[in-house]
Short mmCIF file of C-alpha atoms in Angstrom, two decimals:
data_model
loop_
_atom_site.label_atom_id
_atom_site.label_comp_id
_atom_site.label_asym_id
_atom_site.label_seq_id
_atom_site.Cartn_x
_atom_site.Cartn_y
_atom_site.Cartn_z
CA MET M 1 72.16 244.82 -38.75
CA ALA M 2 73.48 241.30 -39.21
CA CYS M 3 76.87 241.81 -37.58
CA VAL M 4 76.22 244.50 -34.99
CA SER M 5 73.32 244.38 -32.50
CA PRO M 6 71.30 247.50 -31.70
CA ASP M 7 73.28 247.78 -28.43
CA GLY M 8 76.49 248.16 -30.45
CA LYS M 9 77.85 244.73 -29.62
CA PRO M 10 78.79 242.26 -32.37
CA THR M 11 76.49 239.37 -33.18
CA GLU M 12 77.89 235.85 -33.37
CA SER M 13 78.91 236.26 -37.01
CA GLY M 14 80.21 239.79 -36.30
CA ALA M 15 82.36 238.44 -33.47
CA LYS M 16 83.76 235.74 -35.79
CA MET M 17 84.80 238.44 -38.24
CA LEU M 18 86.29 240.63 -35.51
CA ARG M 19 88.30 237.69 -34.16
CA ALA M 20 89.63 237.04 -37.66
CA LEU M 21 90.59 240.70 -37.98
CA LYS M 22 92.23 240.60 -34.55
CA SER M 23 94.33 237.64 -35.68
CA GLY M 24 95.72 239.82 -38.47
CA LEU M 25 93.56 238.74 -41.41
CA ALA M 26 92.74 241.74 -43.57
CA THR M 27 90.70 240.79 -46.65
CA PRO M 28 87.10 239.55 -46.87
CA GLU M 29 88.37 236.43 -48.67
CA GLU M 30 90.73 235.56 -45.78
CA ILE M 31 88.10 236.34 -43.17
CA ALA M 32 85.43 234.25 -44.95
CA LYS M 33 87.76 231.25 -45.03
CA ASP M 34 88.77 231.65 -41.39
CA ALA M 35 85.27 232.34 -40.05
CA GLY M 36 83.56 229.70 -42.21
CA LEU M 37 81.12 232.26 -43.58
CA PRO M 38 80.02 232.91 -47.19
CA LEU M 39 82.07 235.65 -48.85
CA PHE M 40 79.00 237.82 -49.52
CA ARG M 41 78.17 237.78 -45.80
CA VAL M 42 81.67 238.89 -44.92
CA ARG M 43 81.75 241.69 -47.50
CA SER M 44 78.48 243.00 -46.11
CA GLY M 45 79.50 242.31 -42.50
CA VAL M 46 82.82 244.16 -42.55
CA ARG M 47 81.01 247.13 -44.07
CA GLU M 48 78.73 247.13 -41.02
CA LEU M 49 81.66 246.75 -38.64
CA VAL M 50 83.35 249.78 -40.22
CA GLU M 51 80.13 251.82 -39.99
CA ALA M 52 79.86 250.86 -36.30
CA GLY M 53 83.46 251.87 -35.62
CA LEU M 54 84.52 248.33 -34.73
CA ALA M 55 86.73 247.93 -37.82
CA ALA M 56 88.57 250.27 -40.16
CA LEU M 57 89.26 250.18 -43.88
CA GLU M 58 92.45 251.62 -45.29
CA GLY M 59 93.95 250.97 -48.71
CA GLY M 60 91.67 248.01 -49.35
CA SER M 61 92.66 246.26 -46.10
CA TYR M 62 90.51 245.89 -43.02
CA SER M 63 91.74 246.09 -39.43
CA ILE M 64 90.13 245.97 -36.01
CA THR M 65 89.78 249.19 -34.02
CA ASP M 66 90.48 249.55 -30.29
CA THR M 67 86.71 249.56 -29.67
CA GLY M 68 86.26 246.39 -31.70
CA SER M 69 89.19 244.75 -29.99
CA GLU M 70 87.68 245.36 -26.56
CA LEU M 71 84.50 243.50 -27.59
CA VAL M 72 86.13 240.21 -28.53
CA GLN M 73 88.48 238.00 -26.58
CA MET B 1 44.48 268.71 -66.85
CA GLU B 2 47.49 267.10 -65.26
CA GLU B 3 49.27 264.74 -67.56
CA GLU B 4 49.97 261.34 -66.04
CA LYS B 5 53.54 260.30 -66.63
CA GLU B 6 54.56 256.69 -66.64
CA GLN B 7 58.16 255.87 -65.91
CA VAL B 8 59.55 253.46 -68.46
CA ILE B 9 62.14 251.13 -67.01
CA SER B 10 64.25 249.01 -69.30
CA LEU B 11 64.08 245.37 -68.22
CA PRO B 12 67.25 243.38 -67.74
CA ARG B 13 68.29 241.27 -70.71
CA LEU B 14 70.52 238.26 -71.19
CA GLY B 15 74.17 239.09 -71.65
CA GLU B 16 73.88 242.44 -69.90
CA PRO B 17 75.19 243.36 -66.44
CA ALA B 18 72.65 242.73 -63.68
CA PRO B 19 71.22 245.96 -62.24
CA ALA B 20 73.15 247.08 -59.16
CA PHE B 21 71.16 247.29 -55.92
CA GLU B 22 71.48 247.65 -52.19
CA ALA B 23 68.74 245.96 -50.20
CA VAL B 24 67.66 245.04 -46.70
CA THR B 25 67.67 241.26 -46.33
CA THR B 26 67.27 238.67 -43.61
CA HIS B 27 71.10 238.57 -43.54
CA GLY B 28 71.59 242.33 -43.26
CA VAL B 29 72.06 244.96 -45.96
CA LEU B 30 73.43 243.33 -49.11
CA LYS B 31 74.65 244.80 -52.39
CA LEU B 32 74.84 242.99 -55.71
CA GLU B 33 78.61 243.55 -55.69
CA ASP B 34 78.89 241.51 -52.46
CA PHE B 35 78.29 238.42 -54.63
CA LYS B 36 81.02 239.20 -57.18
CA GLY B 37 83.08 236.11 -57.94
CA SER B 38 80.15 233.76 -57.17
CA TRP B 39 77.31 232.77 -59.40
CA LEU B 40 74.02 234.06 -58.03
CA ILE B 41 70.39 233.07 -58.40
CA ILE B 42 68.01 235.89 -57.53
CA PHE B 43 64.45 234.66 -57.35
CA SER B 44 61.22 236.37 -56.43
CA HIS B 45 58.10 234.92 -54.84
CA PRO B 46 54.64 236.46 -54.46
CA ALA B 47 54.32 236.49 -50.68
CA ASP B 48 55.45 234.93 -47.41
CA PHE B 49 53.19 232.41 -45.64
CA THR B 50 51.69 231.18 -48.92
CA PRO B 51 51.56 227.50 -49.89
CA VAL B 52 53.39 227.27 -53.23
CA CYS B 53 56.13 229.66 -52.04
CA THR B 54 56.68 227.58 -48.93
CA THR B 55 57.20 224.43 -51.01
CA GLU B 56 59.60 226.35 -53.25
CA PHE B 57 61.66 227.68 -50.36
CA MET B 58 61.97 224.19 -48.92
CA ALA B 59 63.03 222.95 -52.37
CA PHE B 60 65.57 225.77 -52.80
CA ALA B 61 66.96 224.93 -49.34
CA GLU B 62 67.27 221.30 -50.43
CA ILE B 63 69.35 222.13 -53.52
CA TYR B 64 71.43 224.81 -51.74
CA PRO B 65 74.33 222.41 -50.96
CA GLU B 66 74.41 221.35 -54.62
CA LEU B 67 74.42 225.00 -55.69
CA GLN B 68 77.27 225.76 -53.29
CA LYS B 69 79.30 222.95 -54.90
CA ARG B 70 78.83 224.92 -58.12
CA GLY B 71 79.97 228.21 -56.53
CA THR B 72 76.41 229.53 -56.62
CA GLU B 73 74.53 231.56 -54.00
CA LEU B 74 70.79 232.07 -53.59
CA LEU B 75 68.96 235.32 -52.86
CA GLY B 76 65.17 235.37 -52.45
CA LEU B 77 62.92 238.42 -52.78
CA SER B 78 59.37 239.49 -52.14
CA VAL B 79 57.66 242.75 -51.25
CA ASP B 80 57.12 241.62 -47.64
CA SER B 81 58.92 243.15 -44.66
CA VAL B 82 62.05 241.70 -43.13
CA SER B 83 60.03 240.87 -39.98
CA SER B 84 57.58 238.88 -42.12
CA HIS B 85 60.46 237.03 -43.81
CA ILE B 86 62.02 236.20 -40.43
CA ALA B 87 58.70 235.00 -39.01
CA TRP B 88 58.04 232.85 -42.08
CA VAL B 89 61.53 231.32 -42.13
CA ARG B 90 61.19 230.51 -38.40
CA ASN B 91 57.74 229.02 -39.01
CA VAL B 92 59.02 226.80 -41.84
CA LYS B 93 61.80 225.58 -39.55
CA GLU B 94 59.37 224.95 -36.69
CA LYS B 95 56.73 223.16 -38.77
CA THR B 96 58.91 221.22 -41.22
CA GLY B 97 62.41 221.18 -39.75
CA VAL B 98 63.78 222.80 -42.91
CA ASP B 99 66.33 225.55 -42.34
CA ILE B 100 66.32 228.33 -44.96
CA PRO B 101 70.03 229.14 -45.19
CA PHE B 102 70.03 231.93 -47.77
CA PRO B 103 69.07 235.62 -47.47
CA ILE B 104 65.72 237.07 -48.58
CA ILE B 105 65.33 240.67 -49.75
CA ALA B 106 62.56 242.67 -48.04
CA ASP B 107 61.59 244.79 -51.04
CA LEU B 108 58.83 246.82 -49.42
CA ASN B 109 59.35 249.83 -51.71
CA LYS B 110 59.57 247.50 -54.77
CA GLU B 111 62.86 249.11 -55.78
CA VAL B 112 64.65 245.86 -56.66
CA SER B 113 61.46 244.26 -58.09
CA MET B 114 61.11 247.14 -60.55
CA LEU B 115 64.79 247.03 -61.52
CA PHE B 116 64.46 243.34 -62.40
CA GLY B 117 60.95 243.48 -63.90
CA MET B 118 59.48 241.15 -61.30
CA ILE B 119 56.03 242.75 -61.08
CA HIS B 120 53.67 241.83 -63.90
CA PRO B 121 50.43 243.77 -63.42
CA GLY B 122 48.51 241.25 -65.56
CA GLN B 123 49.21 238.69 -62.82
CA SER B 124 49.26 240.96 -59.77
CA LYS B 125 49.76 244.68 -59.23
CA THR B 126 51.09 244.18 -55.71
CA GLU B 127 53.03 240.92 -55.72
CA THR B 128 56.12 239.76 -57.56
CA VAL B 129 55.68 236.86 -59.98
CA ARG B 130 57.99 233.85 -59.74
CA THR B 131 61.14 234.96 -61.52
CA VAL B 132 64.59 233.38 -61.59
CA PHE B 133 67.65 235.39 -62.63
CA ILE B 134 70.86 233.40 -63.03
CA ILE B 135 73.81 235.78 -62.80
CA ASP B 136 77.37 234.62 -63.43
CA ASP B 137 80.51 235.34 -61.44
CA LYS B 138 81.12 238.49 -63.51
CA GLN B 139 77.58 239.66 -62.66
CA ILE B 140 76.23 239.19 -66.19
CA ILE B 141 72.64 237.93 -66.53
CA ARG B 142 72.81 234.49 -68.14
CA THR B 143 69.27 233.15 -67.75
CA ILE B 144 65.85 234.61 -66.97
CA LEU B 145 62.87 232.39 -66.13
CA TYR B 146 59.32 233.58 -65.44
CA TYR B 147 56.69 231.39 -63.82
CA PRO B 148 53.07 232.31 -63.12
CA LEU B 149 51.79 232.73 -59.58
CA THR B 150 50.17 229.29 -59.58
CA THR B 151 53.12 227.19 -60.79
CA GLY B 152 55.98 226.20 -58.49
CA ARG B 153 59.47 226.13 -59.95
CA ASN B 154 61.43 223.06 -61.05
CA MET B 155 64.70 222.82 -59.07
CA ASP B 156 66.17 220.13 -61.36
CA GLU B 157 65.92 222.52 -64.28
CA ILE B 158 67.58 225.34 -62.34
CA LEU B 159 70.49 223.05 -61.41
CA ARG B 160 70.64 221.77 -64.99
CA ILE B 161 70.91 225.32 -66.35
CA ILE B 162 73.76 226.15 -63.95
CA ASP B 163 75.56 222.95 -65.01
CA ALA B 164 74.97 223.74 -68.69
CA LEU B 165 76.19 227.34 -68.45
CA GLN B 166 79.28 226.42 -66.47
CA THR B 167 80.05 223.59 -68.93
CA THR B 168 79.69 226.05 -71.81
CA ASP B 169 82.02 228.55 -70.15
CA LYS B 170 84.64 225.93 -69.31
CA ASN B 171 84.67 224.08 -72.62
CA GLY B 172 83.41 226.50 -75.28
CA VAL B 173 80.57 224.17 -76.27
CA ALA B 174 76.77 224.27 -76.33
CA THR B 175 74.39 221.77 -74.74
CA PRO B 176 71.58 220.02 -76.63
CA ALA B 177 67.93 219.57 -75.61
CA ASN B 178 67.46 217.72 -72.33
CA TRP B 179 71.23 217.67 -71.76
CA ARG B 180 72.48 216.37 -68.44
CA PRO B 181 76.05 216.39 -67.09
CA GLY B 182 77.92 213.47 -68.69
CA ASP B 183 75.90 213.61 -71.92
CA LYS B 184 77.49 214.55 -75.23
CA VAL B 185 77.82 218.28 -75.94
CA VAL B 186 77.36 220.22 -79.16
CA VAL B 187 80.46 221.47 -80.98
CA PRO B 188 79.90 225.07 -82.16
CA PRO B 189 79.12 224.93 -85.90
CA PRO B 190 81.72 226.26 -88.33
CA ASN B 191 80.99 229.63 -89.89
CA THR B 192 82.87 229.24 -93.16
CA GLN B 193 82.36 226.90 -96.12
CA GLU B 194 85.88 225.58 -95.66
CA GLY B 195 85.14 224.87 -92.00
CA ALA B 196 81.94 223.06 -92.99
CA GLU B 197 83.85 220.85 -95.43
CA GLU B 198 86.38 219.93 -92.75
CA ARG B 199 83.97 219.47 -89.86
CA THR B 200 82.75 216.00 -90.75
CA LYS B 201 86.36 214.79 -90.99
CA GLN B 202 87.37 215.96 -87.53
CA GLY B 203 86.33 212.87 -85.60
CA TYR B 204 83.12 214.21 -84.10
CA GLU B 205 79.82 212.36 -84.18
CA CYS B 206 77.96 214.35 -86.85
CA VAL B 207 74.45 214.32 -88.30
CA ASP B 208 75.82 216.83 -90.77
CA TRP B 209 78.38 219.66 -90.72
CA TYR B 210 76.16 221.90 -88.57
CA LEU B 211 75.25 219.32 -85.91
CA CYS B 212 78.23 217.58 -84.39
CA THR B 213 78.57 216.31 -80.85
CA LYS B 214 81.40 215.04 -78.68
CA LYS B 215 82.05 213.59 -75.24
CA LEU B 216 83.86 215.83 -72.82
#
């Protein structure tokens, strides 16, 4: 996993995406710009974050979950 | 007697959508659709820790900033494991100082290689040959290049093709032999007799009605 470590914690790039989500950004395009990551990495990364329960996807918009929120400052 | 069945897979062709895939890479699990909106170069190499491939990866890393300026991403592929890719990329960095910034598919089960026709048994039954697939932002295959195992790729030509294709898309023109950005481009030839009569009077530089060029 590129965004979530085997121990369930976000990697550096995963944490960047979570922080962007926590700030209210909701689309991969917005997150990529904010986190300074390539768009393809963010599309793949948010998918991982959702699978790990750290982010949620609803109606095409991403948001951070309570679990995800606890893992980033 | 058991009949041996051979699965026939249609190879990708120019102008057709690139085959969709989901693959384990050095940057996590990636799908073709993750690259939508960007141009993408998918290229295969025979094996990690081999000399020609190492020079190619260093050369791809060198042109990566230029590709990014053109909205183009890189995605490598071989039938090695992700651990092998990681070890190789780290070794290249350690020995040469070159950072490999793009993902590499670990195609151990050859799923993506088969989809893209990257294994040529006449060259090797177990390794991918050196292929280059240039895929546009709508995920249509625009160029396919095949190189033998012994010949490293030419990065200038790959950049030139990207420039040529993007110039064609932007301006509705073609590009002549050995074209470079800034050179004259070819005006699409007319397809009616009336158009042919008019073409040489339209202010282009013409050899004849079917070969006219202009500056952009």
